Every structure is written in structure tokens, then in C-alpha cells.
XYZ file of N, CA, C and O in Angstrom:
548
model
N 0.852 -1.178 0.000
C 0.000 0.000 0.000
C 0.895 1.236 0.000
O 1.863 1.315 0.743
N 0.567 2.200 -0.770
C 1.355 3.421 -0.902
C 1.166 4.315 0.315
O 0.114 4.317 0.960
N 2.213 5.034 0.595
C 2.216 5.943 1.736
C 1.375 7.182 1.400
O 1.511 7.766 0.331
N 0.531 7.593 2.336
C -0.299 8.783 2.099
C 0.544 10.037 2.250
O 1.633 10.021 2.837
N 0.047 11.149 1.722
C 0.785 12.407 1.777
C 1.054 12.836 3.205
O 2.114 13.362 3.520
N 0.092 12.603 4.112
C 0.273 13.029 5.500
C 1.312 12.162 6.231
O 2.061 12.643 7.071
N 1.404 10.880 5.889
C 2.432 10.020 6.473
C 3.815 10.434 5.977
O 4.773 10.489 6.752
N 3.932 10.740 4.681
C 5.205 11.196 4.118
C 5.624 12.518 4.751
O 6.800 12.736 5.062
N 4.663 13.412 4.941
C 4.931 14.704 5.556
C 5.408 14.531 7.002
O 6.369 15.168 7.440
N 4.784 13.637 7.736
C 5.170 13.360 9.125
C 6.575 12.776 9.186
O 7.356 13.101 10.086
N 6.916 11.905 8.236
C 8.269 11.326 8.192
C 9.319 12.409 7.981
O 10.399 12.363 8.558
N 9.026 13.375 7.110
C 9.970 14.476 6.858
C 10.228 15.274 8.143
O 11.358 15.669 8.423
N 9.177 15.526 8.917
C 9.357 16.215 10.196
C 10.213 15.387 11.149
O 11.071 15.904 11.840
N 9.973 14.090 11.170
C 10.732 13.189 12.047
C 12.206 13.168 11.659
O 13.091 13.141 12.512
N 12.516 13.201 10.351
C 13.902 13.179 9.869
C 14.692 14.394 10.324
O 15.901 14.332 10.489
N 14.003 15.514 10.483
C 14.720 16.739 10.862
C 14.910 16.876 12.364
O 15.574 17.783 12.832
N 14.297 15.969 13.145
C 14.481 16.015 14.597
C 15.966 15.968 14.932
O 16.759 15.318 14.247
N 16.330 16.657 15.981
C 17.727 16.682 16.403
C 18.185 15.294 16.834
O 17.486 14.589 17.543
N 19.370 14.954 16.400
C 19.989 13.704 16.818
C 20.464 13.885 18.264
O 21.047 14.912 18.604
N 20.210 12.910 19.135
C 20.649 13.060 20.534
C 22.164 13.218 20.631
O 22.919 12.602 19.883
N 22.586 14.039 21.564
C 24.014 14.260 21.798
C 24.607 13.086 22.561
O 23.941 12.449 23.361
N 25.889 12.840 22.323
C 26.581 11.762 23.017
C 26.781 12.121 24.484
O 26.526 11.333 25.377
N 27.266 13.325 24.762
C 27.512 13.752 26.137
C 28.848 13.257 26.663
O 29.680 12.744 25.922
N 29.066 13.419 27.957
C 30.309 12.984 28.592
C 30.447 11.464 28.519
O 29.453 10.747 28.605
N 31.681 11.012 28.359
C 31.965 9.586 28.241
C 33.160 9.206 29.091
O 34.000 10.037 29.403
N 33.259 7.921 29.375
C 34.487 7.360 29.926
C 35.174 6.636 28.782
O 34.557 5.822 28.089
N 36.425 6.981 28.529
C 37.210 6.323 27.494
C 38.375 5.582 28.120
O 38.680 5.764 29.298
N 39.031 4.755 27.306
C 40.184 4.003 27.794
C 41.392 4.320 26.923
O 41.318 4.256 25.689
N 42.497 4.659 27.581
C 43.733 4.979 26.870
C 44.255 3.706 26.205
O 44.471 2.695 26.880
N 44.448 3.767 24.870
C 45.002 2.613 24.151
C 46.399 2.915 23.622
O 47.104 2.001 23.194
N 46.786 4.174 23.663
C 48.160 4.572 23.324
C 48.470 5.820 24.150
O 47.671 6.760 24.156
N 49.582 5.855 24.880
C 49.876 6.997 25.763
C 50.416 8.207 24.986
O 50.610 8.154 23.776
N 50.669 9.284 25.721
C 51.298 10.471 25.136
C 52.673 10.095 24.612
O 53.292 9.193 25.143
N 53.215 10.712 23.597
C 52.704 11.918 22.964
C 51.670 11.660 21.865
O 50.961 12.574 21.473
N 51.544 10.451 21.360
C 50.570 10.141 20.306
C 49.364 9.431 20.901
O 49.010 8.318 20.497
N 48.722 10.097 21.837
C 47.632 9.484 22.593
C 46.468 9.094 21.694
O 46.133 9.792 20.744
N 45.892 7.938 22.006
C 44.663 7.462 21.379
C 43.777 6.910 22.479
O 44.253 6.217 23.387
N 42.483 7.220 22.393
C 41.528 6.810 23.419
C 40.356 6.101 22.752
O 39.750 6.630 21.819
N 40.053 4.915 23.249
C 38.924 4.127 22.760
C 37.654 4.590 23.460
O 37.640 4.778 24.681
N 36.570 4.781 22.680
C 35.290 5.198 23.251
C 34.172 4.290 22.748
O 34.351 3.550 21.772
N 33.039 4.369 23.403
C 31.830 3.655 23.002
C 32.079 2.161 22.829
O 31.792 1.582 21.783
N 32.656 1.558 23.862
C 32.949 0.120 23.876
C 33.793 -0.320 22.686
O 33.555 -1.374 22.087
N 34.774 0.503 22.328
C 35.682 0.154 21.237
C 35.157 0.484 19.851
O 35.815 0.191 18.853
N 33.993 1.111 19.753
C 33.414 1.444 18.443
C 33.943 2.748 17.860
O 33.597 3.109 16.731
N 34.758 3.464 18.617
C 35.361 4.703 18.131
C 36.703 4.934 18.788
O 36.977 4.400 19.865
N 37.539 5.706 18.114
C 38.855 6.041 18.651
C 39.092 7.529 18.463
O 38.892 8.062 17.374
N 39.521 8.183 19.539
C 39.906 9.594 19.471
C 41.418 9.666 19.393
O 42.119 8.955 20.110
N 41.911 10.529 18.513
C 43.347 10.708 18.339
C 43.768 12.089 18.818
O 42.929 12.950 19.087
N 45.057 12.279 18.907
C 45.643 13.515 19.437
C 45.036 14.781 18.823
O 44.774 15.750 19.515
N 44.788 14.779 17.508
C 44.271 15.978 16.850
C 42.816 16.272 17.201
O 42.304 17.346 16.890
N 42.137 15.366 17.884
C 40.754 15.571 18.305
C 40.643 15.899 19.790
O 39.535 16.032 20.305
N 41.777 16.007 20.475
C 41.763 16.100 21.928
C 42.408 17.375 22.467
O 43.399 17.862 21.927
N 41.827 17.861 23.547
C 42.452 18.831 24.441
C 42.634 18.093 25.760
O 41.892 17.162 26.058
N 43.593 18.526 26.550
C 43.884 17.807 27.790
C 44.068 18.798 28.932
O 44.794 19.777 28.792
N 43.430 18.536 30.050
C 43.676 19.347 31.244
C 45.128 19.150 31.670
O 45.649 18.028 31.636
N 45.790 20.238 32.030
C 47.220 20.212 32.316
C 47.625 19.209 33.390
O 48.679 18.600 33.318
N 46.789 19.046 34.399
C 47.197 18.236 35.552
C 47.351 16.747 35.253
O 47.856 16.019 36.097
N 46.953 16.277 34.087
C 47.193 14.862 33.760
C 48.452 14.671 32.923
O 48.778 13.558 32.534
N 49.174 15.753 32.674
C 50.397 15.680 31.874
C 51.631 15.508 32.750
O 51.765 16.155 33.792
N 52.550 14.648 32.320
C 53.826 14.486 33.014
C 54.596 15.800 32.915
O 54.609 16.452 31.875
N 55.204 16.204 33.997
C 55.975 17.444 34.028
C 55.147 18.666 34.384
O 55.684 19.766 34.496
N 53.843 18.495 34.584
C 52.993 19.620 34.981
C 53.451 20.121 36.341
O 53.652 19.352 37.272
N 53.661 21.424 36.446
C 54.132 22.021 37.696
C 53.093 22.988 38.232
O 52.448 23.707 37.473
N 52.975 22.986 39.543
C 52.049 23.887 40.200
C 52.651 24.314 41.516
O 53.235 23.510 42.240
N 52.533 25.590 41.826
C 53.026 26.082 43.103
C 51.996 25.767 44.173
O 50.803 25.962 43.986
N 52.487 25.231 45.298
C 51.596 24.909 46.408
C 52.088 25.592 47.677
O 53.265 25.908 47.815
N 51.170 25.811 48.599
C 51.498 26.429 49.881
C 51.334 25.379 50.965
O 50.294 24.736 51.065
N 52.390 25.171 51.730
C 52.346 24.260 52.867
C 51.991 25.085 54.090
O 52.745 25.968 54.485
N 50.844 24.803 54.669
C 50.404 25.615 55.805
C 50.632 24.934 57.132
O 50.682 25.582 58.154
N 50.745 23.610 57.122
C 50.949 22.926 58.393
C 51.587 21.576 58.130
O 51.199 20.843 57.241
N 52.583 21.278 58.903
C 53.204 19.963 58.840
C 53.675 19.633 60.233
O 54.360 20.416 60.870
N 53.286 18.496 60.723
C 53.747 18.070 62.049
C 53.767 16.553 62.094
O 52.970 15.896 61.430
N 54.677 16.006 62.847
C 54.730 14.560 63.039
C 53.699 14.179 64.082
O 53.165 15.021 64.793
N 53.452 12.892 64.208
C 52.552 12.456 65.263
C 53.277 12.522 66.603
O 54.451 12.879 66.687
N 52.600 12.141 67.648
C 53.187 12.293 68.980
C 54.142 11.164 69.353
O 54.736 11.202 70.415
N 54.308 10.174 68.483
C 55.235 9.086 68.800
C 56.676 9.584 68.733
O 57.017 10.424 67.917
N 57.497 9.058 69.610
C 58.906 9.432 69.628
C 59.656 8.679 68.538
O 59.476 7.485 68.376
N 60.448 9.401 67.776
C 61.235 8.781 66.708
C 62.712 8.995 66.979
O 63.119 10.035 67.473
N 63.515 7.999 66.654
C 64.954 8.099 66.843
C 65.628 7.897 65.501
O 65.313 6.967 64.772
N 66.550 8.802 65.165
C 67.271 8.727 63.894
C 68.755 8.932 64.129
O 69.157 9.670 65.015
N 69.544 8.276 63.344
C 70.989 8.485 63.393
C 71.328 9.422 62.244
O 71.165 9.087 61.082
N 71.735 10.627 62.575
C 72.091 11.616 61.569
C 73.565 11.453 61.223
O 74.425 11.576 62.074
N 73.846 11.157 59.973
C 75.234 10.894 59.582
C 75.896 12.105 58.933
O 77.087 12.094 58.710
N 75.137 13.133 58.666
C 75.712 14.308 58.027
C 76.676 14.993 58.996
O 76.264 15.550 59.998
N 77.966 14.944 58.724
C 78.963 15.556 59.597
C 79.288 14.707 60.815
O 80.251 14.961 61.503
N 78.474 13.723 61.107
C 78.749 12.812 62.209
C 78.610 13.419 63.590
O 78.953 12.794 64.579
N 78.108 14.638 63.718
C 78.081 15.257 65.030
C 76.875 14.852 65.868
O 76.932 14.927 67.082
N 75.801 14.425 65.242
C 74.625 14.011 66.005
C 74.303 12.563 65.678
O 74.112 12.202 64.535
N 74.254 11.747 66.684
C 73.850 10.360 66.496
C 72.744 10.044 67.472
O 72.703 10.579 68.580
N 71.837 9.184 67.026
C 70.705 8.779 67.846
C 69.937 9.984 68.396
O 69.620 10.061 69.568
N 69.649 10.904 67.496
C 68.884 12.099 67.832
C 67.428 11.688 68.026
O 66.843 11.025 67.187
N 66.825 12.035 69.146
C 65.446 11.668 69.447
C 64.577 12.918 69.478
O 64.959 13.932 70.060
N 63.410 12.824 68.835
C 62.473 13.934 68.902
C 61.071 13.376 69.107
O 60.771 12.247 68.761
N 60.214 14.176 69.700
C 58.831 13.758 69.912
C 57.879 14.467 68.963
O 56.769 14.022 68.757
N 58.290 15.572 68.403
C 57.464 16.243 67.404
C 58.348 17.132 66.544
O 59.464 17.476 66.922
N 57.849 17.466 65.405
C 58.596 18.319 64.489
C 57.572 19.118 63.693
O 56.518 18.606 63.326
N 57.873 20.356 63.419
C 56.972 21.154 62.588
C 57.792 21.957 61.593
O 58.963 22.249 61.825
N 57.165 22.269 60.495
C 57.807 23.078 59.458
C 56.953 24.327 59.289
O 55.726 24.232 59.172
N 57.560 25.504 59.263
C 56.769 26.723 59.125
C 56.108 26.806 57.747
O 56.513 26.138 56.799
N 55.071 27.628 57.665
C 54.367 27.832 56.400
C 55.351 28.237 55.302
O 56.223 29.071 55.525
N 55.201 27.624 54.140
C 56.092 27.934 53.035
C 55.414 27.590 51.718
O 54.363 26.965 51.692
N 56.020 28.015 50.623
C 55.524 27.644 49.303
C 56.602 26.838 48.591
O 57.791 27.003 48.850
N 56.165 25.967 47.730
C 57.079 25.142 46.959
C 56.411 24.784 45.639
O 55.241 25.083 45.428
N 57.138 24.149 44.767
C 56.588 23.711 43.493
C 56.453 22.201 43.491
O 57.369 21.485 43.879
N 55.292 21.739 43.066
C 55.034 20.315 42.946
C 55.050 19.971 41.450
O 54.442 20.674 40.649
N 55.760 18.908 41.073
C 55.820 18.487 39.676
C 55.292 17.064 39.561
O 55.709 16.174 40.289
N 54.370 16.852 38.632
C 53.825 15.519 38.392
C 54.845 14.712 37.591
O 55.357 15.178 36.590
N 55.143 13.515 38.044
C 56.147 12.698 37.377
C 55.545 11.565 36.554
O 56.264 10.831 35.895
N 54.225 11.422 36.603
C 53.583 10.390 35.795
C 52.516 11.027 34.914
O 52.267 12.223 34.986
N 51.906 10.230 34.059
C 50.875 10.696 33.151
C 49.906 9.555 32.908
O 49.879 8.585 33.662
N 49.155 9.645 31.839
C 48.216 8.583 31.500
C 48.955 7.405 30.890
O 49.881 7.578 30.113
N 48.499 6.202 31.237
C 49.101 4.969 30.747
C 48.052 4.140 30.014
O 46.848 4.329 30.202
N 48.530 3.189 29.223
C 47.624 2.276 28.529
C 46.733 1.582 29.557
O 47.208 1.119 30.589
N 45.440 1.560 29.287
C 44.477 0.931 30.189
C 43.795 1.903 31.136
O 42.757 1.572 31.709
N 44.356 3.101 31.331
C 43.733 4.083 32.210
C 42.378 4.504 31.660
O 42.196 4.643 30.443
N 41.430 4.733 32.560
C 40.130 5.262 32.190
C 40.157 6.770 32.365
O 40.722 7.274 33.347
N 39.561 7.501 31.417
C 39.549 8.958 31.477
C 38.131 9.484 31.251
O 37.350 8.892 30.503
N 37.812 10.582 31.917
C 36.543 11.265 31.700
C 36.713 12.193 30.514
O 37.625 13.025 30.494
N 35.852 12.042 29.519
C 35.898 12.844 28.306
C 34.653 13.719 28.212
O 33.547 13.251 28.469
N 34.844 14.968 27.816
C 33.739 15.897 27.648
C 33.809 16.457 26.227
O 34.840 16.997 25.827
N 32.725 16.332 25.446
C 32.773 16.796 24.061
C 32.496 18.288 23.923
O 31.848 18.886 24.780
N 32.974 18.856 22.811
C 32.547 20.198 22.433
C 31.155 20.068 21.822
O 30.642 18.958 21.627
N 30.524 21.161 21.473
C 29.178 21.135 20.901
C 29.104 20.267 19.645
O 28.145 19.541 19.444
N 30.140 20.299 18.821
C 30.142 19.529 17.570
C 30.434 18.041 17.784
O 30.253 17.249 16.873
N 30.918 17.685 18.952
C 31.339 16.328 19.288
C 32.456 15.819 18.369
O 32.654 14.623 18.233
N 33.191 16.743 17.788
C 34.340 16.386 16.961
C 35.643 16.586 17.720
O 36.677 16.053 17.342
N 35.593 17.389 18.768
C 36.746 17.665 19.620
C 36.328 17.352 21.053
O 35.197 17.612 21.451
N 37.267 16.768 21.804
C 36.960 16.308 23.149
C 38.005 16.812 24.136
O 39.163 17.006 23.783
N 37.597 16.979 25.386
C 38.490 17.371 26.476
C 38.734 16.169 27.374
O 37.776 15.521 27.812
N 40.009 15.865 27.628
C 40.348 14.877 28.648
C 40.316 15.635 29.969
O 41.163 16.482 30.227
N 39.319 15.339 30.785
C 39.119 16.079 32.026
C 39.981 15.528 33.151
O 40.636 16.271 33.863
N 39.994 14.204 33.291
C 40.739 13.614 34.402
C 40.798 12.104 34.230
O 40.027 11.517 33.470
N 41.703 11.503 34.955
C 41.768 10.044 35.058
C 40.708 9.639 36.075
O 40.514 10.309 37.089
N 39.980 8.541 35.804
C 38.923 8.096 36.701
C 39.106 6.609 37.024
O 39.862 5.908 36.360
N 38.399 6.157 38.035
C 38.449 4.764 38.461
C 37.038 4.229 38.562
O 36.162 4.882 39.142
N 36.785 3.058 38.013
C 35.474 2.397 38.126
C 35.373 1.763 39.506
O 36.255 1.022 39.915
N 34.322 2.065 40.216
C 34.115 1.499 41.555
C 33.323 0.210 41.491
O 32.607 -0.061 40.605
């Protein structure tokens, strides 16, 4: 039976409906930096370096200045043999504190094969942001 004009017209409206967005995904690193590749959608897609932006904190060598506001040992007594110069041996202390200071922290690792990452797409879903490394609970 032939399709009526109203059924054909309704189909045309349905065809123009917006395709649902993919949204945020969890991907798996299949090749590490510098030529990173990430598997998505249960292995049905792969994102390559030219499609990705990456948050700095997941990169090896990322440096950030931090402020140390408090550091203290527990109340247990510790004994150490200080060999520098040999003048103090079996030095015993019950607590130690370091005054507030700033220092630089450098990340020495990055993403590895098998790591899971949170991915966030741009509006076009052609470019993606690696937000962070994640763990499945």
C-alpha cells in the first residue's frame, strides 16, 4: 500500500528532529602520550591527538606552586641516626613542625595504557576534552 501524503509529511518532520548528543563519556587509553589514542563507546570509536584537548594536571611534568600551611609529626617518639657531619647520632624527637612555606610540585607520571579517562565533548562532538583520570568502583 502506498504511503499517504500526510504520512510522508510526518516522516519528513521526524527526519529533521535533532539527533541526541553523546555527552560525557568514559574512554580508555590505548596509546599513551605523545601520540595518545583513546577508545570510546565500547571500542566502536577512537579519538586521536588531533581531536583532543587535555587538562594540564594529567600531563607528566605539569608544575604547580603549592602552599604548605601545616606539617607536624605524630606524637610518637622517633629516633634517627644523623650521619651528616657525624656530630649528632641517635637524635630523638617527639614532634617536628615546618613553618608555612611555598614550593613547586611536579607531576612525574601521566596517563598509561588501560587508564580510564573522563571525556567531555565540544558542541560539535568532533573535539573532546580529557578532564581527568577516573576509576570504576
